[in-house]
mmCIF file of C-alpha atoms in Angstrom:
data_model
loop_
_atom_site.group_PDB
_atom_site.id
_atom_site.type_symbol
_atom_site.label_atom_id
_atom_site.label_comp_id
_atom_site.label_asym_id
_atom_site.label_seq_id
_atom_site.Cartn_x
_atom_site.Cartn_y
_atom_site.Cartn_z
ATOM 1 C CA MET A 1 0.000 0.000 0.000
ATOM 2 C CA ASN A 2 1.330 3.371 -0.956
ATOM 3 C CA SER A 3 0.318 6.452 0.919
ATOM 4 C CA SER A 4 0.750 10.011 -0.218
ATOM 5 C CA ARG A 5 1.215 11.129 3.395
ATOM 6 C CA ILE A 6 4.545 10.510 5.057
ATOM 7 C CA SER A 7 4.124 9.966 8.768
ATOM 8 C CA PRO A 8 6.568 11.696 11.067
ATOM 9 C CA PRO A 9 8.644 9.441 13.326
ATOM 10 C CA VAL A 10 6.948 8.360 16.530
ATOM 11 C CA TRP A 11 10.027 8.240 18.771
ATOM 12 C CA PRO A 12 10.108 12.002 19.592
ATOM 13 C CA VAL A 13 6.554 11.777 20.926
ATOM 14 C CA TRP A 14 7.385 8.681 22.982
ATOM 15 C CA LEU A 15 10.501 10.380 24.335
ATOM 16 C CA TRP A 16 8.479 13.459 25.316
ATOM 17 C CA LEU A 17 5.756 11.336 26.927
ATOM 18 C CA SER A 18 8.325 9.292 28.856
ATOM 19 C CA SER A 19 10.091 12.436 30.062
ATOM 20 C CA LEU A 20 6.819 13.986 31.190
ATOM 21 C CA THR A 21 5.883 10.758 32.985
ATOM 22 C CA LEU A 22 9.208 10.730 34.856
ATOM 23 C CA LEU A 23 8.785 14.401 35.744
ATOM 24 C CA LEU A 24 5.290 13.747 37.096
ATOM 25 C CA ALA A 25 6.568 10.748 39.061
ATOM 26 C CA LEU A 26 9.241 12.940 40.660
ATOM 27 C CA LEU A 27 6.600 15.561 41.325
ATOM 28 C CA SER A 28 4.516 13.022 43.221
ATOM 29 C CA GLU A 29 7.388 12.646 45.723
ATOM 30 C CA TRP A 30 7.272 16.384 46.419
ATOM 31 C CA HIS A 31 5.321 17.174 49.564
ATOM 32 C CA GLY A 32 3.832 20.506 48.562
ATOM 33 C CA SER A 33 0.285 21.748 48.675
ATOM 34 C CA GLY A 34 -2.317 19.127 47.750
ATOM 35 C CA ALA A 35 -4.228 21.477 45.440
ATOM 36 C CA LEU A 36 -1.075 22.623 43.650
ATOM 37 C CA LEU A 37 0.167 19.067 43.256
ATOM 38 C CA ALA A 38 -3.211 17.938 41.888
ATOM 39 C CA THR A 39 -3.278 20.852 39.436
ATOM 40 C CA LEU A 40 0.230 20.121 38.154
ATOM 41 C CA ALA A 41 -0.393 16.378 37.890
ATOM 42 C CA LEU A 42 -3.678 16.794 36.022
ATOM 43 C CA GLY A 43 -2.132 19.450 33.788
ATOM 44 C CA GLY A 44 0.584 16.953 32.898
ATOM 45 C CA ALA A 45 -2.016 14.259 32.283
ATOM 46 C CA TRP A 46 -3.905 16.625 29.983
ATOM 47 C CA LEU A 47 -0.707 17.422 28.051
ATOM 48 C CA LYS A 48 0.032 13.722 27.676
ATOM 49 C CA GLY A 49 -3.532 13.102 26.501
ATOM 50 C CA VAL A 50 -3.276 15.825 23.866
ATOM 51 C CA ALA A 51 0.058 14.425 22.644
ATOM 52 C CA ILE A 52 -1.382 10.913 22.363
ATOM 53 C CA VAL A 53 -4.556 12.048 20.640
ATOM 54 C CA GLU A 54 -2.858 14.373 18.160
ATOM 55 C CA SER A 55 0.273 12.388 17.354
ATOM 56 C CA LEU A 56 -0.257 8.706 18.012
ATOM 57 C CA MET A 57 -3.971 8.531 17.165
ATOM 58 C CA VAL A 58 -3.357 10.923 14.228
ATOM 59 C CA LEU A 59 -6.417 12.959 15.095
ATOM 60 C CA ARG A 60 -4.860 16.087 13.597
ATOM 61 C CA HIS A 61 -6.068 14.906 10.182
ATOM 62 C CA ALA A 62 -9.579 14.090 11.429
ATOM 63 C CA PRO A 63 -12.646 16.270 10.860
ATOM 64 C CA LEU A 64 -13.017 19.235 13.196
ATOM 65 C CA TRP A 65 -16.149 17.855 14.886
ATOM 66 C CA LEU A 66 -14.331 14.643 15.854
ATOM 67 C CA ARG A 67 -11.337 16.540 17.216
ATOM 68 C CA GLY A 68 -13.717 18.752 19.204
ATOM 69 C CA ILE A 69 -15.465 15.762 20.744
ATOM 70 C CA VAL A 70 -12.234 14.007 21.758
ATOM 71 C CA HIS A 71 -10.568 17.148 23.108
ATOM 72 C CA GLY A 72 -13.775 18.123 24.887
ATOM 73 C CA TRP A 73 -13.960 14.706 26.529
ATOM 74 C CA LEU A 74 -10.328 14.978 27.641
ATOM 75 C CA LEU A 75 -10.917 18.450 29.056
ATOM 76 C CA LEU A 76 -14.091 17.296 30.805
ATOM 77 C CA VAL A 77 -12.357 14.338 32.464
ATOM 78 C CA CYS A 78 -9.296 16.329 33.574
ATOM 79 C CA GLY A 79 -11.440 19.277 34.671
ATOM 80 C CA GLY A 80 -13.820 17.044 36.615
ATOM 81 C CA LEU A 81 -10.937 15.340 38.389
ATOM 82 C CA LEU A 82 -9.357 18.696 39.163
ATOM 83 C CA ILE A 83 -12.595 19.979 40.691
ATOM 84 C CA SER A 84 -12.876 16.851 42.817
ATOM 85 C CA PHE A 85 -9.310 17.280 44.173
ATOM 86 C CA VAL A 86 -9.398 21.012 44.827
#
């Protein structure tokens, strides 16, 4: 099968996701404010979700309505969790 689209390499996204995961794991060892820690952790989870959706699921080439639904769901989940922690 030939495709006219050349996919970018996946390893930079995996490297970024792994680095962010390690950073969030180190952050969990920090004994700061519970609300601040929850905000930073959920912000990192949201960033990881956006990276996965846009790069690995290749949603950037999807119709706008589908992107809106997936990003809205991700924002709703992270926002709901943030509200429950704060």
